[in-house]
Amino acid sequence: MLGYHDLSLAVKFGVQFGLFGGSVASLGTQRHHEKYLTDIGTLELPGCYAMTEAAHGSNIRDIETLARYDKKSREFVINTPTGRARKVYIGNAVRHGRMATVFAQLQIDDARYGVHAFLVPIRDREGKLRPGIRIRDHGEKLGLGGVDNGSIWFDHVRIPRENLLNRFAYVSADGVYTTTIPGDAKRFFTMLSTLVGGRISIATAALSAVKSGLTIAVRYGARRRQFGPVGEPEVRILDYRSHQRRLMPPLATTFAIDFAVKHLVRTYLARRGMMSREVEVLAAGLKAYSSWHAVHTLQTCREACGGSGYMAVNRFASLRADTDVFTTFEGDNTVLMQLVAKALLSDFQEQFEEARFLGIVRHVTGKAARAIAELNPIVTRMTDESHLRDPEFQLGALRYRENQLLVSAASRLKKRVDKGMDAFAAMNDCQDHLLALAHAHVEREILEQFHDAIEDVPNAQLSSILKTLRDLFALSRIEADRGWFLEQGYIEGVKARKIRTLVNRLCHEVRLQALPLVDSFAIPDELLGAPIALSEFATERSSRG
Amino acid sequence: MLGYHDLSLAVKFGVQFGLFGGSVASLGTQRHHEKYLTDIGTLELPGCYAMTEAAHGSNIRDIETLARYDKKSREFVINTPTGRARKVYIGNAVRHGRMATVFAQLQIDDARYGVHAFLVPIRDREGKLRPGIRIRDHGEKLGLGGVDNGSIWFDHVRIPRENLLNRFAYVSADGVYTTTIPGDAKRFFTMLSTLVGGRISIATAALSAVKSGLTIAVRYGARRRQFGPVGEPEVRILDYRSHQRRLMPPLATTFAIDFAVKHLVRTYLARRGMMSREVEVLAAGLKAYSSWHAVHTLQTCREACGGSGYMAVNRFASLRADTDVFTTFEGDNTVLMQLVAKALLSDFQEQFEEARFLGIVRHVTGKAARAIAELNPIVTRMTDESHLRDPEFQLGALRYRENQLLVSAASRLKKRVDKGMDAFAAMNDCQDHLLALAHAHVEREILEQFHDAIEDVPNAQLSSILKTLRDLFALSRIEADRGWFLEQGYIEGVKARKIRTLVNRLCHEVRLQALPLVDSFAIPDELLGAPIALSEFATERSSRG
């Protein structure tokens, strides 16, 4: 909802309650909860989440800020050893933050214990910086002008021992380290789990921005006329096939992602205790998919509104600028998609851990190949509409793609490691493959959730239009990746052409419902703002009354 | 060059000298040239180009501003009949313009003669608006904050008869209309030809912005390290395959477009008299291709620089915002690509005008199909590197695609018209096909120009790296559209996979030359500006010394 209003506000909100408050809630213990959560919730204590450093954004495990335990004073000493280690892009830092959750390498005597989170007061009640804290404004950004991002340096800042967020790790007064999660890697990833909520929020906020953009572009396209047959009124631009091709698949995709994100939110809220791997992977994948969808769709919408779309008053300037950073913050999209792929691969490996890995790969690949060979005459050439619109075909295609990419990625990695390549180099050598796998996984998840959601819709008319949207989403995705499906022999040329023809028709069907569909986003005119989208202009709607 | 410095300046320059000055030079006659060109050239007379109206942007032929000839006073009366007819987005209107070339429907008595261009003074020497002129600032835009775009209304503004730009049409003192171009359509398109120069400038300015963006992103990627094998230094992000996949094909494409635009400029400057159709079509296609390339590549570059890319100081904010409108102004890209397709279709039709059209289509299609059938065993499965890197294969593939799309578009249009569809509806029904044809045409043109340019390079080392860039451009384009090539049976799955593998390798080869390649753009540090791109940071370069 905040995303419809102002994305800077949504981000400030996310930093305060999601990241800062969330880190205290999930990494702290009762004493932190009692002392801080109420004040954080009432905004009495505005805070920051200081993780990213100049030299380490994605690779958080190697951050260099140091938290040395001083046994004598029983304090931690937080220090920024070099310019590379300054905290950067920290929201709420420049103006409002009074405290920060600071991620730093814990050191006791000469021993290092990895990344831990500490509560560090950075300003007093009057808003004056506390001793040892230096903060610099990043200045103008591409967007999100309402967020006070800045760099923070810590010069041997002393904090009480109690300020370690100690849910998973504890340092006794005399400097003995204990932890409830013995594995360094597992503890580290548990510490990062606060980010999952943030990623879900980004996926949602990106969708809010897309819904605003599509509402503006669809209403404009349904009103704007340009060119036409000789002697007749000019044609509404939304009645041109190219315009439908540009806007209708993104509209269908927006509905599809929406159902998947709602499912993710339900799963996230229903979790017990630790963050499940399932939620973590889905949040990473949907954050990336939804934010890229936003960036591309908003660009398309802007262009689809021509000169009007370039005027700031029509909102695309801020919608684009404010969502742009969603693709790289709280986890760079490309890095997150690799996280998805790696999780799939390790699940796959675990599944067969007792068998000889390569043997399994050969077995599965062989089975898949046979399955396809059997499919060939029946399915690869089937082109009738009822087949193409059958969710079994659509889901089958996306499941097949994911499985094939998983099996072949595993097999390619194995081959490289067997040849003596180290794991890191092998991963890099297959990186494009891994990204394709992650992409295939996320699209399959989205389609499944969309499909399941439709099953629950009792109203036949509503169910019917949702099915059309699902068909358009699924088939336009298969069309976009038809190179892969053709390469695999999963479909033949004639089927690819039929899919294109059907996507054209589905674009037209969805266009006929496009105005009520964007109306269903229910964005109040006051928040939509754009003059070209306001109802007084939407003559087609009123005339249909 | 201006594009490297400031895109607002480049656009102001283009409005003054290209559009305003250009319209006086190409649509006016000696009396206009003598009276105005020197003052326009010295900026003594700043001006506007007032073509677009609120209700008519792409469809200029239906603009509604009226220029009625008043025989009594021997003046034209310029009038904005309704709000729909106000001129919009007019550069130089709000602040600097003293005169405007105004496009309006010429009316003498009750007869209309179509769109003509008139010189209308809008401000006096002191900068005060002249009587009957109303101008409103559009306010904030997505970008190009340095351009004073606004709306203009004319309230029965009287101008002398001599202010008709009368190279192609003349109105005598007593109101008799004569023209050197009898056909309305032909005269109209001749009047628009001023825009060709503008489109070439946009293609070039878009490239300047892309070169700046790529220089910044490549230098950053060659310096920035993140993650790495256990116990070793972190890896430069440009050494990741995914990063190379994101930046190297756009780098190759930038070189490719650059050669094509240079060829276009030479052809444009060498033209004699009237604008040739060839230049017009190529300018339209390259303007669209280059500006879309800029928008997509700059977005990729921004994301490839992570948080740093989001800071305004690193330039992507302004590079993206200022080039964004290139996709829709001086001809909307989608409309321009249709212009390209229609020109190809009518050339094709002319070529066979004496034969029965459908018969020819059948004949050509049949021939193409046979040619493919013959190719099949030899070429569709050939996967060795020397074949894939052979310009004959690359050019052959892009020529084949263009021809096939042309023939099939013609055949599909014909089929629809034969069934009784009107031409407008038939065009709309094939619009996605026409856009694919235009796209295929432009890419084939670009590859041919790139290929020809390399032939002229005497230096073997330079020629070799240019060939690598050409291979990457050609093969990454074929890979991107492999769905089409597979569908057609022009390549088989195994070949598509080999192309992908080779594109990966070429990305790596180009990455090894990436720093010298962006250095070859020779953008001075002062103009590049971005701290993350400045040479002091580019440690890899200095260490290679």
mmCIF file of C-alpha atoms in Angstrom, chain B residues 315-512:
data_model
loop_
_atom_site.group_PDB
_atom_site.id
_atom_site.type_symbol
_atom_site.label_atom_id
_atom_site.label_comp_id
_atom_site.label_asym_id
_atom_site.label_seq_id
_atom_site.Cartn_x
_atom_site.Cartn_y
_atom_site.Cartn_z
ATOM 1 C CA ARG B 315 26.185 9.368 -14.258
ATOM 2 C CA PHE B 316 23.680 6.592 -14.948
ATOM 3 C CA ALA B 317 20.818 8.631 -13.511
ATOM 4 C CA SER B 318 21.269 11.353 -16.113
ATOM 5 C CA LEU B 319 22.420 9.091 -18.969
ATOM 6 C CA ARG B 320 19.283 6.960 -18.596
ATOM 7 C CA ALA B 321 16.876 9.828 -18.016
ATOM 8 C CA ASP B 322 18.223 12.012 -20.819
ATOM 9 C CA THR B 323 18.224 9.265 -23.481
ATOM 10 C CA ASP B 324 14.881 7.768 -22.497
ATOM 11 C CA VAL B 325 12.848 10.124 -24.686
ATOM 12 C CA PHE B 326 14.978 9.196 -27.701
ATOM 13 C CA THR B 327 12.749 6.120 -28.054
ATOM 14 C CA THR B 328 9.634 8.178 -28.632
ATOM 15 C CA PHE B 329 10.513 11.652 -29.936
ATOM 16 C CA GLU B 330 11.229 12.697 -33.535
ATOM 17 C CA GLY B 331 9.306 9.594 -34.518
ATOM 18 C CA ASP B 332 8.112 6.957 -32.043
ATOM 19 C CA ASN B 333 10.363 3.903 -32.425
ATOM 20 C CA THR B 334 7.483 1.498 -32.997
ATOM 21 C CA VAL B 335 6.013 3.785 -35.647
ATOM 22 C CA LEU B 336 9.428 4.225 -37.299
ATOM 23 C CA MET B 337 9.969 0.478 -37.453
ATOM 24 C CA GLN B 338 6.630 0.161 -39.242
ATOM 25 C CA LEU B 339 7.772 2.831 -41.673
ATOM 26 C CA VAL B 340 10.830 0.652 -42.364
ATOM 27 C CA ALA B 341 8.693 -2.443 -42.896
ATOM 28 C CA LYS B 342 6.259 -0.661 -45.183
ATOM 29 C CA ALA B 343 9.100 0.695 -47.289
ATOM 30 C CA LEU B 344 10.519 -2.812 -47.669
ATOM 31 C CA LEU B 345 7.115 -4.163 -48.610
ATOM 32 C CA SER B 346 6.488 -1.523 -51.227
ATOM 33 C CA ASP B 347 9.984 -2.005 -52.692
ATOM 34 C CA PHE B 348 9.188 -5.679 -52.841
ATOM 35 C CA GLN B 349 5.842 -5.035 -54.467
ATOM 36 C CA GLU B 350 7.372 -2.635 -57.000
ATOM 37 C CA GLN B 351 9.990 -5.189 -57.850
ATOM 38 C CA PHE B 352 7.255 -7.518 -59.030
ATOM 39 C CA GLU B 353 4.591 -5.075 -60.004
ATOM 40 C CA GLU B 354 4.148 -6.453 -63.448
ATOM 41 C CA ALA B 355 3.758 -10.010 -62.298
ATOM 42 C CA ARG B 356 0.730 -11.243 -60.440
ATOM 43 C CA PHE B 357 1.581 -10.482 -56.810
ATOM 44 C CA LEU B 358 0.426 -13.655 -55.175
ATOM 45 C CA GLY B 359 2.040 -15.776 -57.832
ATOM 46 C CA ILE B 360 5.340 -14.100 -57.154
ATOM 47 C CA VAL B 361 4.961 -14.603 -53.464
ATOM 48 C CA ARG B 362 4.324 -18.292 -54.030
ATOM 49 C CA HIS B 363 7.230 -18.474 -56.381
ATOM 50 C CA VAL B 364 9.662 -16.765 -54.042
ATOM 51 C CA THR B 365 8.452 -18.695 -51.003
ATOM 52 C CA GLY B 366 8.784 -21.917 -52.896
ATOM 53 C CA LYS B 367 12.269 -21.017 -54.020
ATOM 54 C CA ALA B 368 13.316 -20.093 -50.503
ATOM 55 C CA ALA B 369 11.901 -23.336 -49.162
ATOM 56 C CA ARG B 370 13.809 -25.295 -51.760
ATOM 57 C CA ALA B 371 16.985 -23.395 -51.003
ATOM 58 C CA ILE B 372 16.596 -24.354 -47.378
ATOM 59 C CA ALA B 373 15.861 -27.947 -48.155
ATOM 60 C CA GLU B 374 19.088 -28.025 -50.112
ATOM 61 C CA LEU B 375 20.993 -26.332 -47.318
ATOM 62 C CA ASN B 376 19.732 -28.660 -44.665
ATOM 63 C CA PRO B 377 22.215 -31.487 -44.534
ATOM 64 C CA ILE B 378 25.206 -29.267 -45.196
ATOM 65 C CA VAL B 379 24.703 -26.113 -43.234
ATOM 66 C CA THR B 380 21.993 -26.473 -40.628
ATOM 67 C CA ARG B 381 24.129 -28.867 -38.612
ATOM 68 C CA MET B 382 27.550 -27.372 -39.295
ATOM 69 C CA THR B 383 28.946 -26.363 -35.957
ATOM 70 C CA ASP B 384 32.692 -25.929 -36.337
ATOM 71 C CA GLU B 385 34.045 -22.607 -35.241
ATOM 72 C CA SER B 386 35.415 -21.563 -38.622
ATOM 73 C CA HIS B 387 31.919 -21.945 -40.090
ATOM 74 C CA LEU B 388 30.191 -20.025 -37.296
ATOM 75 C CA ARG B 389 32.777 -17.232 -37.495
ATOM 76 C CA ASP B 390 32.595 -17.069 -41.262
ATOM 77 C CA PRO B 391 30.952 -13.769 -42.255
ATOM 78 C CA GLU B 392 29.248 -15.641 -45.085
ATOM 79 C CA PHE B 393 27.324 -17.734 -42.556
ATOM 80 C CA GLN B 394 26.508 -14.717 -40.379
ATOM 81 C CA LEU B 395 25.442 -12.468 -43.256
ATOM 82 C CA GLY B 396 23.656 -15.349 -44.908
ATOM 83 C CA ALA B 397 21.610 -16.000 -41.770
ATOM 84 C CA LEU B 398 20.567 -12.373 -41.358
ATOM 85 C CA ARG B 399 19.797 -12.015 -45.081
ATOM 86 C CA TYR B 400 17.777 -15.184 -45.050
ATOM 87 C CA ARG B 401 15.785 -14.012 -42.056
ATOM 88 C CA GLU B 402 15.021 -10.648 -43.646
ATOM 89 C CA ASN B 403 13.989 -12.206 -46.962
ATOM 90 C CA GLN B 404 11.829 -14.852 -45.363
ATOM 91 C CA LEU B 405 10.078 -12.326 -43.153
ATOM 92 C CA LEU B 406 9.542 -10.045 -46.131
ATOM 93 C CA VAL B 407 8.070 -12.751 -48.302
ATOM 94 C CA SER B 408 5.887 -14.157 -45.556
ATOM 95 C CA ALA B 409 4.683 -10.698 -44.490
ATOM 96 C CA ALA B 410 3.707 -9.938 -48.085
ATOM 97 C CA SER B 411 1.965 -13.260 -48.384
ATOM 98 C CA ARG B 412 0.054 -12.833 -45.117
ATOM 99 C CA LEU B 413 -1.063 -9.330 -46.038
ATOM 100 C CA LYS B 414 -2.176 -10.516 -49.442
ATOM 101 C CA LYS B 415 -4.159 -13.378 -47.944
ATOM 102 C CA ARG B 416 -6.012 -11.022 -45.619
ATOM 103 C CA VAL B 417 -6.767 -8.447 -48.284
ATOM 104 C CA ASP B 418 -8.006 -11.247 -50.563
ATOM 105 C CA LYS B 419 -10.373 -12.322 -47.792
ATOM 106 C CA GLY B 420 -11.872 -8.828 -47.803
ATOM 107 C CA MET B 421 -9.996 -7.236 -44.897
ATOM 108 C CA ASP B 422 -9.225 -3.550 -45.492
ATOM 109 C CA ALA B 423 -5.562 -2.653 -45.818
ATOM 110 C CA PHE B 424 -5.451 -0.938 -42.436
ATOM 111 C CA ALA B 425 -6.876 -3.950 -40.581
ATOM 112 C CA ALA B 426 -4.603 -6.318 -42.496
ATOM 113 C CA MET B 427 -1.552 -4.255 -41.518
ATOM 114 C CA ASN B 428 -2.639 -4.268 -37.881
ATOM 115 C CA ASP B 429 -3.224 -8.009 -37.967
ATOM 116 C CA CYS B 430 0.358 -8.517 -39.175
ATOM 117 C CA GLN B 431 1.914 -5.792 -37.063
ATOM 118 C CA ASP B 432 4.100 -8.061 -34.951
ATOM 119 C CA HIS B 433 5.349 -9.683 -38.140
ATOM 120 C CA LEU B 434 6.117 -6.278 -39.705
ATOM 121 C CA LEU B 435 8.079 -5.199 -36.654
ATOM 122 C CA ALA B 436 10.107 -8.417 -36.778
ATOM 123 C CA LEU B 437 10.822 -7.714 -40.442
ATOM 124 C CA ALA B 438 12.015 -4.169 -39.716
ATOM 125 C CA HIS B 439 14.185 -5.449 -36.907
ATOM 126 C CA ALA B 440 15.698 -8.103 -39.170
ATOM 127 C CA HIS B 441 16.351 -5.489 -41.868
ATOM 128 C CA VAL B 442 18.138 -3.103 -39.526
ATOM 129 C CA GLU B 443 20.313 -5.846 -38.041
ATOM 130 C CA ARG B 444 21.273 -7.076 -41.490
ATOM 131 C CA GLU B 445 22.185 -3.525 -42.533
ATOM 132 C CA ILE B 446 24.282 -3.081 -39.403
ATOM 133 C CA LEU B 447 26.128 -6.357 -39.889
ATOM 134 C CA GLU B 448 26.850 -5.557 -43.538
ATOM 135 C CA GLN B 449 28.251 -2.145 -42.692
ATOM 136 C CA PHE B 450 30.344 -3.599 -39.893
ATOM 137 C CA HIS B 451 31.637 -6.269 -42.243
ATOM 138 C CA ASP B 452 32.465 -3.774 -45.009
ATOM 139 C CA ALA B 453 34.217 -1.453 -42.572
ATOM 140 C CA ILE B 454 36.475 -4.264 -41.380
ATOM 141 C CA GLU B 455 37.452 -5.048 -44.974
ATOM 142 C CA ASP B 456 38.976 -1.545 -45.150
ATOM 143 C CA VAL B 457 41.105 -1.910 -42.015
ATOM 144 C CA PRO B 458 44.759 -2.402 -42.993
ATOM 145 C CA ASN B 459 46.117 -3.124 -39.501
ATOM 146 C CA ALA B 460 45.937 -6.891 -38.910
ATOM 147 C CA GLN B 461 45.721 -6.679 -35.124
ATOM 148 C CA LEU B 462 42.947 -4.105 -35.255
ATOM 149 C CA SER B 463 41.156 -6.069 -37.932
ATOM 150 C CA SER B 464 41.334 -9.172 -35.759
ATOM 151 C CA ILE B 465 39.736 -7.591 -32.693
ATOM 152 C CA LEU B 466 37.076 -5.964 -34.890
ATOM 153 C CA LYS B 467 36.306 -9.365 -36.366
ATOM 154 C CA THR B 468 35.875 -10.769 -32.871
ATOM 155 C CA LEU B 469 33.449 -7.950 -32.112
ATOM 156 C CA ARG B 470 31.605 -8.607 -35.359
ATOM 157 C CA ASP B 471 31.375 -12.312 -34.554
ATOM 158 C CA LEU B 472 30.015 -11.542 -31.109
ATOM 159 C CA PHE B 473 27.493 -9.081 -32.509
ATOM 160 C CA ALA B 474 26.312 -11.419 -35.242
ATOM 161 C CA LEU B 475 26.222 -14.587 -33.178
ATOM 162 C CA SER B 476 24.633 -13.007 -30.119
ATOM 163 C CA ARG B 477 21.898 -11.628 -32.414
ATOM 164 C CA ILE B 478 21.365 -15.032 -34.000
ATOM 165 C CA GLU B 479 21.353 -16.596 -30.526
ATOM 166 C CA ALA B 480 18.798 -14.065 -29.283
ATOM 167 C CA ASP B 481 16.497 -14.972 -32.162
ATOM 168 C CA ARG B 482 17.365 -18.649 -32.313
ATOM 169 C CA GLY B 483 13.707 -19.471 -31.741
ATOM 170 C CA TRP B 484 12.985 -18.095 -35.184
ATOM 171 C CA PHE B 485 15.936 -19.799 -36.880
ATOM 172 C CA LEU B 486 15.071 -23.142 -35.270
ATOM 173 C CA GLU B 487 11.406 -22.769 -36.134
ATOM 174 C CA GLN B 488 12.409 -22.259 -39.752
ATOM 175 C CA GLY B 489 14.772 -25.198 -39.727
ATOM 176 C CA TYR B 490 17.582 -22.844 -40.692
ATOM 177 C CA ILE B 491 19.653 -24.234 -37.856
ATOM 178 C CA GLU B 492 19.259 -27.359 -35.766
ATOM 179 C CA GLY B 493 19.329 -27.694 -31.991
ATOM 180 C CA VAL B 494 22.932 -28.837 -31.909
ATOM 181 C CA LYS B 495 23.995 -25.785 -33.880
ATOM 182 C CA ALA B 496 22.020 -23.446 -31.600
ATOM 183 C CA ARG B 497 23.848 -24.940 -28.617
ATOM 184 C CA LYS B 498 27.232 -24.522 -30.305
ATOM 185 C CA ILE B 499 26.420 -20.897 -31.028
ATOM 186 C CA ARG B 500 25.664 -20.369 -27.335
ATOM 187 C CA THR B 501 28.972 -21.938 -26.354
ATOM 188 C CA LEU B 502 30.829 -19.798 -28.877
ATOM 189 C CA VAL B 503 29.084 -16.631 -27.697
ATOM 190 C CA ASN B 504 30.297 -17.461 -24.183
ATOM 191 C CA ARG B 505 33.825 -17.792 -25.485
ATOM 192 C CA LEU B 506 33.636 -14.627 -27.562
ATOM 193 C CA CYS B 507 32.374 -12.740 -24.493
ATOM 194 C CA HIS B 508 35.510 -13.893 -22.739
ATOM 195 C CA GLU B 509 37.757 -12.905 -25.673
ATOM 196 C CA VAL B 510 36.215 -9.451 -25.864
ATOM 197 C CA ARG B 511 36.477 -9.062 -22.090
ATOM 198 C CA LEU B 512 40.254 -9.447 -22.406
#
